[in-house]
Amino acid sequence: MGGFDWPVLLQTGLRGLGLKPAEFWALTPAEFQLMLGAGSGAMPLRRAGLDALSQRYPDAEEVKDD
């Protein structure tokens, strides 16, 4: 009977998704699969994607009333 590949799962959760250990261990398998993009046809947004969006759509500077 095969088991889980814990090193790969931990690396994916901690490094890939940026979860803290307690957050990783609190997830159900269904929640973890959802975070990995299971069923959506798309992978979750990674840091590089977020950086690209931030550059494309920067936050507007606040206008201060004097």
mmCIF file of C-alpha atoms in Angstrom:
data_model
loop_
_atom_site.group_PDB
_atom_site.id
_atom_site.type_symbol
_atom_site.label_atom_id
_atom_site.label_comp_id
_atom_site.label_asym_id
_atom_site.label_seq_id
_atom_site.Cartn_x
_atom_site.Cartn_y
_atom_site.Cartn_z
ATOM 1 C CA MET A 1 0.000 0.000 0.000
ATOM 2 C CA GLY A 2 1.428 3.374 -1.013
ATOM 3 C CA GLY A 3 1.636 6.253 1.369
ATOM 4 C CA PHE A 4 1.998 9.978 1.116
ATOM 5 C CA ASP A 5 5.274 11.475 -0.067
ATOM 6 C CA TRP A 6 5.591 13.703 3.010
ATOM 7 C CA PRO A 7 8.831 15.457 1.988
ATOM 8 C CA VAL A 8 7.257 16.549 -1.304
ATOM 9 C CA LEU A 9 3.993 17.582 0.369
ATOM 10 C CA LEU A 10 5.813 19.569 3.053
ATOM 11 C CA GLN A 11 8.050 21.276 0.520
ATOM 12 C CA THR A 12 5.036 22.155 -1.610
ATOM 13 C CA GLY A 13 3.116 23.550 1.344
ATOM 14 C CA LEU A 14 5.929 25.379 3.097
ATOM 15 C CA ARG A 15 8.050 26.562 0.185
ATOM 16 C CA GLY A 16 5.602 26.530 -2.703
ATOM 17 C CA LEU A 17 2.551 27.954 -0.956
ATOM 18 C CA GLY A 18 4.387 29.823 1.798
ATOM 19 C CA LEU A 19 2.457 28.159 4.603
ATOM 20 C CA LYS A 20 3.709 28.065 8.175
ATOM 21 C CA PRO A 21 4.068 24.550 9.605
ATOM 22 C CA ALA A 22 1.018 24.928 11.857
ATOM 23 C CA GLU A 23 -1.038 26.130 8.882
ATOM 24 C CA PHE A 24 0.086 23.164 6.791
ATOM 25 C CA TRP A 25 -0.769 20.608 9.465
ATOM 26 C CA ALA A 26 -4.165 22.222 10.144
ATOM 27 C CA LEU A 27 -5.300 21.737 6.526
ATOM 28 C CA THR A 28 -7.516 18.891 5.443
ATOM 29 C CA PRO A 29 -6.427 17.002 2.314
ATOM 30 C CA ALA A 30 -9.319 18.619 0.413
ATOM 31 C CA GLU A 31 -8.222 22.118 1.464
ATOM 32 C CA PHE A 32 -4.634 21.375 0.449
ATOM 33 C CA GLN A 33 -5.762 20.112 -2.963
ATOM 34 C CA LEU A 34 -7.876 23.233 -3.429
ATOM 35 C CA MET A 35 -4.904 25.457 -2.597
ATOM 36 C CA LEU A 36 -2.874 23.571 -5.198
ATOM 37 C CA GLY A 37 -5.496 24.384 -7.802
ATOM 38 C CA ALA A 38 -7.088 20.935 -8.072
ATOM 39 C CA GLY A 39 -10.157 21.024 -10.248
ATOM 40 C CA SER A 40 -9.741 24.616 -11.371
ATOM 41 C CA GLY A 41 -7.522 23.904 -14.345
ATOM 42 C CA ALA A 42 -5.114 26.589 -13.156
ATOM 43 C CA MET A 43 -2.321 26.637 -10.637
ATOM 44 C CA PRO A 44 -2.524 29.126 -7.767
ATOM 45 C CA LEU A 45 -0.896 32.514 -8.214
ATOM 46 C CA ARG A 46 2.775 32.396 -7.305
ATOM 47 C CA ARG A 47 5.028 35.228 -6.180
ATOM 48 C CA ALA A 48 6.298 35.927 -9.704
ATOM 49 C CA GLY A 49 2.726 36.267 -10.949
ATOM 50 C CA LEU A 50 1.839 38.611 -8.101
ATOM 51 C CA ASP A 51 4.916 40.737 -8.819
ATOM 52 C CA ALA A 52 3.963 40.937 -12.514
ATOM 53 C CA LEU A 53 0.422 42.035 -11.616
ATOM 54 C CA SER A 54 1.766 44.607 -9.162
ATOM 55 C CA GLN A 55 3.972 46.101 -11.853
ATOM 56 C CA ARG A 56 1.172 46.123 -14.399
ATOM 57 C CA TYR A 57 -1.394 47.581 -12.000
ATOM 58 C CA PRO A 58 0.519 49.578 -9.364
ATOM 59 C CA ASP A 59 -1.269 51.012 -6.358
ATOM 60 C CA ALA A 60 -2.218 54.619 -6.892
ATOM 61 C CA GLU A 61 -0.443 57.081 -4.690
ATOM 62 C CA GLU A 62 -2.670 58.701 -2.126
ATOM 63 C CA VAL A 63 -3.594 62.293 -2.820
ATOM 64 C CA LYS A 64 -3.322 64.379 0.333
ATOM 65 C CA ASP A 65 -5.573 67.356 0.823
ATOM 66 C CA ASP A 66 -3.637 70.357 2.072
#
